[in-house]
C-alpha positions as a Python dict, from the first residue, in 0.01 Angstrom:
ca = {
    (1, 'S'): (0, 0, 0),
    (2, 'S'): (212, 328, 12),
    (3, 'P'): (291, 348, 352),
    (4, 'G'): (499, 47, 363),
    (5, 'L'): (649, 104, -27),
    (6, 'L'): (805, 414, 43),
    (7, 'L'): (947, 270, 391),
    (8, 'V'): (1071, -37, 141),
    (9, 'A'): (1222, 256, -113),
    (10, 'G'): (1341, 467, 225),
    (11, 'S'): (1559, 162, 335),
    (12, 'F'): (1644, 51, 14),
    (13, 'A'): (1813, 424, 15),
    (14, 'A'): (1988, 377, 388),
    (15, 'F'): (2116, 69, 356),
    (16, 'R'): (2245, 187, 8),
    (17, 'L'): (2435, 473, 139),
    (18, 'L'): (2555, 253, 447),
    (19, 'N'): (2737, 29, 179),
    (20, 'R'): (2885, 319, 1),
    (21, 'E'): (3001, 519, 353),
    (22, 'V'): (3094, 194, 585),
    (23, 'E'): (3446, 146, 426),
    (24, 'R'): (3495, 457, 581),
    (25, 'V'): (3445, 334, 928),
    (26, 'V'): (3565, 20, 885),
    (27, 'P'): (3854, 17, 691),
    (28, 'P'): (3902, -298, 531),
    (29, 'P'): (4216, -513, 640),
    (30, 'P'): (4541, -552, 450),
    (31, 'S'): (4349, -943, 307),
    (32, 'A'): (4000, -865, 267),
    (33, 'R'): (4144, -539, 9),
    (34, 'R'): (4122, -751, -281),
    (35, 'N'): (3786, -800, -222),
    (36, 'S'): (3686, -456, -82),
    (37, 'W'): (3310, -422, -263),
    (38, 'K'): (3283, -807, -18),
    (39, 'W'): (3392, -660, 274),
    (40, 'R'): (3137, -393, 237),
    (41, 'N'): (2875, -632, 154),
    (42, 'I'): (2943, -832, 498),
    (43, 'W'): (2899, -500, 744),
    (44, 'T'): (2556, -372, 574),
    (45, 'S'): (2448, -719, 610),
    (46, 'L'): (2557, -710, 972),
    (47, 'A'): (2352, -398, 1066),
    (48, 'H'): (2011, -495, 938),
    (49, 'S'): (2117, -843, 1134),
    (50, 'V'): (2147, -667, 1476),
    (51, 'G'): (1920, -413, 1355),
    (52, 'T'): (1632, -676, 1329),
    (53, 'G'): (1816, -958, 1437),
    (54, 'G'): (1807, -730, 1818),
    (55, 'Q'): (1480, -585, 1793),
    (56, 'E'): (1332, -982, 1786),
    (57, 'A'): (1590, -1067, 2041),
    (58, 'L'): (1605, -842, 2307),
    (59, 'P'): (1367, -800, 2586),
    (60, 'G'): (1148, -522, 2668),
    (61, 'T'): (808, -360, 2566),
    (62, 'H'): (1003, -180, 2249),
    (63, 'S'): (1112, -549, 2129),
    (64, 'P'): (833, -711, 1830),
    (65, 'C'): (904, -1049, 2016),
    (66, 'A'): (880, -949, 2337),
    (67, 'R'): (493, -848, 2199),
    (68, 'R'): (431, -1133, 2017),
    (69, 'F'): (461, -1369, 2299),
    (70, 'C'): (379, -1138, 2642),
    (71, 'L'): (91, -856, 2423),
    (72, 'Y'): (-10, -1048, 2178),
    (73, 'P'): (-5, -1417, 2234),
    (74, 'E'): (-337, -1502, 1999),
    (75, 'L'): (-26, -1425, 1747),
    (76, 'S'): (96, -1781, 1752),
    (77, 'E'): (-223, -1907, 1629),
    (78, 'D'): (-310, -1625, 1380),
    (79, 'L'): (-7, -1565, 1144),
    (80, 'V'): (-264, -1372, 872),
    (81, 'G'): (-416, -1079, 1079),
    (82, 'T'): (-258, -1054, 1359),
    (83, 'H'): (83, -832, 1464),
    (84, 'P'): (250, -667, 1708),
    (85, 'P'): (280, -265, 1644),
    (86, 'G'): (606, -151, 1458),
    (87, 'A'): (630, -508, 1303),
    (88, 'H'): (522, -418, 895),
    (89, 'S'): (714, -126, 943),
    (90, 'L'): (1024, -395, 1071),
    (91, 'V'): (942, -581, 765),
    (92, 'A'): (918, -315, 504),
    (93, 'V'): (1288, -205, 638),
    (94, 'S'): (1395, -586, 596),
    (95, 'V'): (1254, -603, 202),
    (96, 'G'): (1435, -283, 153),
    (97, 'Y'): (1738, -447, 272),
    (98, 'F'): (1720, -774, 91),
    (99, 'L'): (1647, -515, -252),
    (100, 'E'): (1990, -338, -131),
    (101, 'D'): (2143, -645, -108),
    (102, 'F'): (2039, -825, -453),
    (103, 'V'): (2126, -490, -646),
    (104, 'D'): (2494, -519, -443),
    (105, 'M'): (2571, -917, -555),
    (106, 'L'): (2420, -857, -904),
    (107, 'C'): (2591, -567, -965),
    (108, 'N'): (2936, -698, -814),
    (109, 'Q'): (2942, -1054, -793),
    (110, 'K'): (2943, -1303, -1091),
    (111, 'L'): (2612, -1503, -1136),
    (112, 'N'): (2760, -1877, -1088),
    (113, 'Q'): (2925, -1713, -743),
    (114, 'S'): (2609, -1613, -612),
    (115, 'W'): (2285, -1767, -776),
    (116, 'E'): (2228, -1949, -432),
    (117, 'L'): (2167, -1599, -232),
    (118, 'L'): (2005, -1418, -514),
    (119, 'F'): (1754, -1719, -510),
    (120, 'H'): (1746, -1676, -145),
    (121, 'H'): (1650, -1267, -155),
    (122, 'S'): (1357, -1346, -457),
    (123, 'V'): (1197, -1569, -265),
    (124, 'V'): (1228, -1405, 52),
    (125, 'I'): (1146, -1014, -127),
    (126, 'I'): (838, -1238, -258),
    (127, 'C'): (660, -1365, 47),
    (128, 'F'): (748, -1045, 252),
    (129, 'G'): (618, -790, -2),
    (130, 'I'): (288, -943, -16),
    (131, 'A'): (287, -867, 372),
    (132, 'V'): (350, -531, 334),
    (133, 'V'): (151, -495, 46),
    (134, 'L'): (-165, -694, 175),
    (135, 'H'): (-77, -581, 557),
    (136, 'Q'): (-158, -967, 630),
    (137, 'Y'): (88, -1225, 697),
    (138, 'V'): (345, -955, 877),
    (139, 'G'): (317, -1218, 1176),
    (140, 'F'): (436, -1491, 944),
    (141, 'A'): (747, -1226, 856),
    (142, 'L'): (809, -1170, 1131),
    (143, 'V'): (869, -1523, 1272),
    (144, 'A'): (1061, -1557, 965),
    (145, 'L'): (1297, -1275, 1097),
    (146, 'L'): (1434, -1478, 1387),
    (147, 'V'): (1665, -1652, 1137),
    (148, 'E'): (1822, -1274, 1155),
    (149, 'I'): (1937, -1354, 1553),
    (150, 'N'): (2143, -1630, 1362),
    (151, 'S'): (2250, -1446, 1027),
    (152, 'I'): (2438, -1185, 1349),
    (153, 'F'): (2760, -1460, 1398),
    (154, 'L'): (2715, -1599, 1030),
    (155, 'H'): (2830, -1263, 956),
    (156, 'L'): (3082, -1215, 1216),
    (157, 'R'): (3225, -1519, 1095),
    (158, 'Q'): (3258, -1432, 706),
    (159, 'I'): (3458, -1034, 868),
    (160, 'L'): (3663, -1267, 1090),
    (161, 'L'): (3743, -1486, 775),
    (162, 'M'): (3826, -1193, 554),
    (163, 'A'): (4065, -1050, 856),
    (164, 'N'): (4279, -1378, 864),
    (165, 'L'): (4128, -1438, 1214),
    (166, 'V'): (4054, -1827, 1190),
    (167, 'H'): (4320, -1909, 1476),
    (168, 'T'): (4151, -1712, 1750),
    (169, 'T'): (3935, -1721, 2026),
    (170, 'C'): (3704, -1551, 1873),
    (171, 'Y'): (3660, -1714, 1589),
    (172, 'R'): (3667, -2047, 1765),
    (173, 'L'): (3392, -1910, 1999),
    (174, 'N'): (3181, -1747, 1716),
    (175, 'S'): (3170, -2028, 1573),
    (176, 'V'): (2986, -2226, 1866),
    (177, 'V'): (2687, -2013, 1889),
    (178, 'N'): (2698, -1928, 1519),
    (179, 'L'): (2639, -2330, 1512),
    (180, 'G'): (2406, -2290, 1854),
    (181, 'T'): (2222, -1991, 1747),
    (182, 'Y'): (2144, -2168, 1351),
    (183, 'V'): (1975, -2491, 1472),
    (184, 'V'): (1732, -2291, 1718),
    (185, 'F'): (1701, -1971, 1513),
    (186, 'R'): (1696, -2111, 1137),
    (187, 'I'): (1648, -2475, 1158),
    (188, 'A'): (1379, -2546, 1408),
    (189, 'T'): (1244, -2194, 1337),
    (190, 'L'): (1180, -2321, 971),
    (191, 'A'): (1013, -2630, 1080),
    (192, 'W'): (805, -2413, 1304),
    (193, 'M'): (692, -2226, 989),
    (194, 'T'): (678, -2476, 791),
    (195, 'R'): (436, -2681, 1058),
    (196, 'W'): (201, -2334, 1080),
    (197, 'L'): (167, -2312, 742),
    (198, 'Y'): (57, -2751, 680),
    (199, 'L'): (-198, -2704, 938),
    (200, 'N'): (-351, -2378, 852),
    (201, 'R'): (-382, -2432, 475),
    (202, 'E'): (-759, -2451, 477),
    (203, 'N'): (-752, -2082, 606),
    (204, 'V'): (-521, -1975, 381),
    (205, 'P'): (-541, -1829, 13),
    (206, 'P'): (-441, -2112, -252),
    (207, 'A'): (-259, -1848, -419),
    (208, 'T'): (-37, -1750, -70),
    (209, 'Y'): (-51, -2117, 58),
    (210, 'A'): (168, -2256, -254),
    (211, 'V'): (402, -1866, -287),
    (212, 'G'): (480, -1987, 145),
    (213, 'T'): (505, -2370, 46),
    (214, 'V'): (733, -2342, -248),
    (215, 'G'): (925, -2089, -1),
    (216, 'M'): (975, -2391, 244),
    (217, 'A'): (1063, -2553, 26),
    (218, 'I'): (1368, -2402, -113),
    (219, 'M'): (1468, -2262, 201),
    (220, 'T'): (1508, -2592, 440),
    (221, 'P'): (1723, -2800, 215),
    (222, 'M'): (1893, -2515, 127),
    (223, 'N'): (1977, -2408, 528),
    (224, 'I'): (2006, -2772, 613),
    (225, 'I'): (2316, -2770, 339),
    (226, 'L'): (2452, -2456, 478),
    (227, 'F'): (2448, -2620, 802),
    (228, 'Y'): (2654, -2930, 714),
    (229, 'R'): (2862, -2661, 560),
    (230, 'L'): (2940, -2495, 867),
    (231, 'L'): (2978, -2817, 1047),
    (232, 'R'): (3223, -2912, 830),
    (233, 'S'): (3454, -2629, 756),
    (234, 'D'): (3442, -2526, 1179),
    (235, 'F'): (3451, -2856, 1344),
    (236, 'F'): (3600, -3099, 1063),
    (237, 'R'): (3861, -2949, 957),
}
């Protein structure tokens, strides 16, 4: 759909602009100056996570998450054709962000250091792109965006690491919240999505079911591995 694609393009441009200007607003500390592109990248990612994760988490009538559970209880049964107002736009904005982040990593980071995230972003862009173009599976994509609630704390962790603030109360507190939200909003959410996809396999076209199944098969082990790395790094060093 043209409006959806225009929103994707506008989102890409907005996040690109933010990426270029963020260093003026939040100058990198001395410990991060050697890797200033990464500093800009993480703050840009944090802006997306706060924007989308905040929309999902905050109660109120303007929250897609609140609408999903309160005003649209049928959404839990139909993630294909049902979605609350604003959800399509939220998914389109996220596609624009993931495209911008993909380009940013491709231009600034070695492939052997970024291939996992590039692969992850490719899967998300394809799956979310289908939802934006077809105006279907938007509910499914909306549930997937719950992971951005955890991403807020993942990105904060990276910022604190780059700022050499590992041995602080703020870092330790963030580590605990990060792992807790990781279990709830990443592992549990992906498990629920996988279960929904399996239970509704007869109602989903074979091609879309294949894309969704491959996406879940890729995302689940990636997230379990990352959880293990976080646990080992922050609690069993």
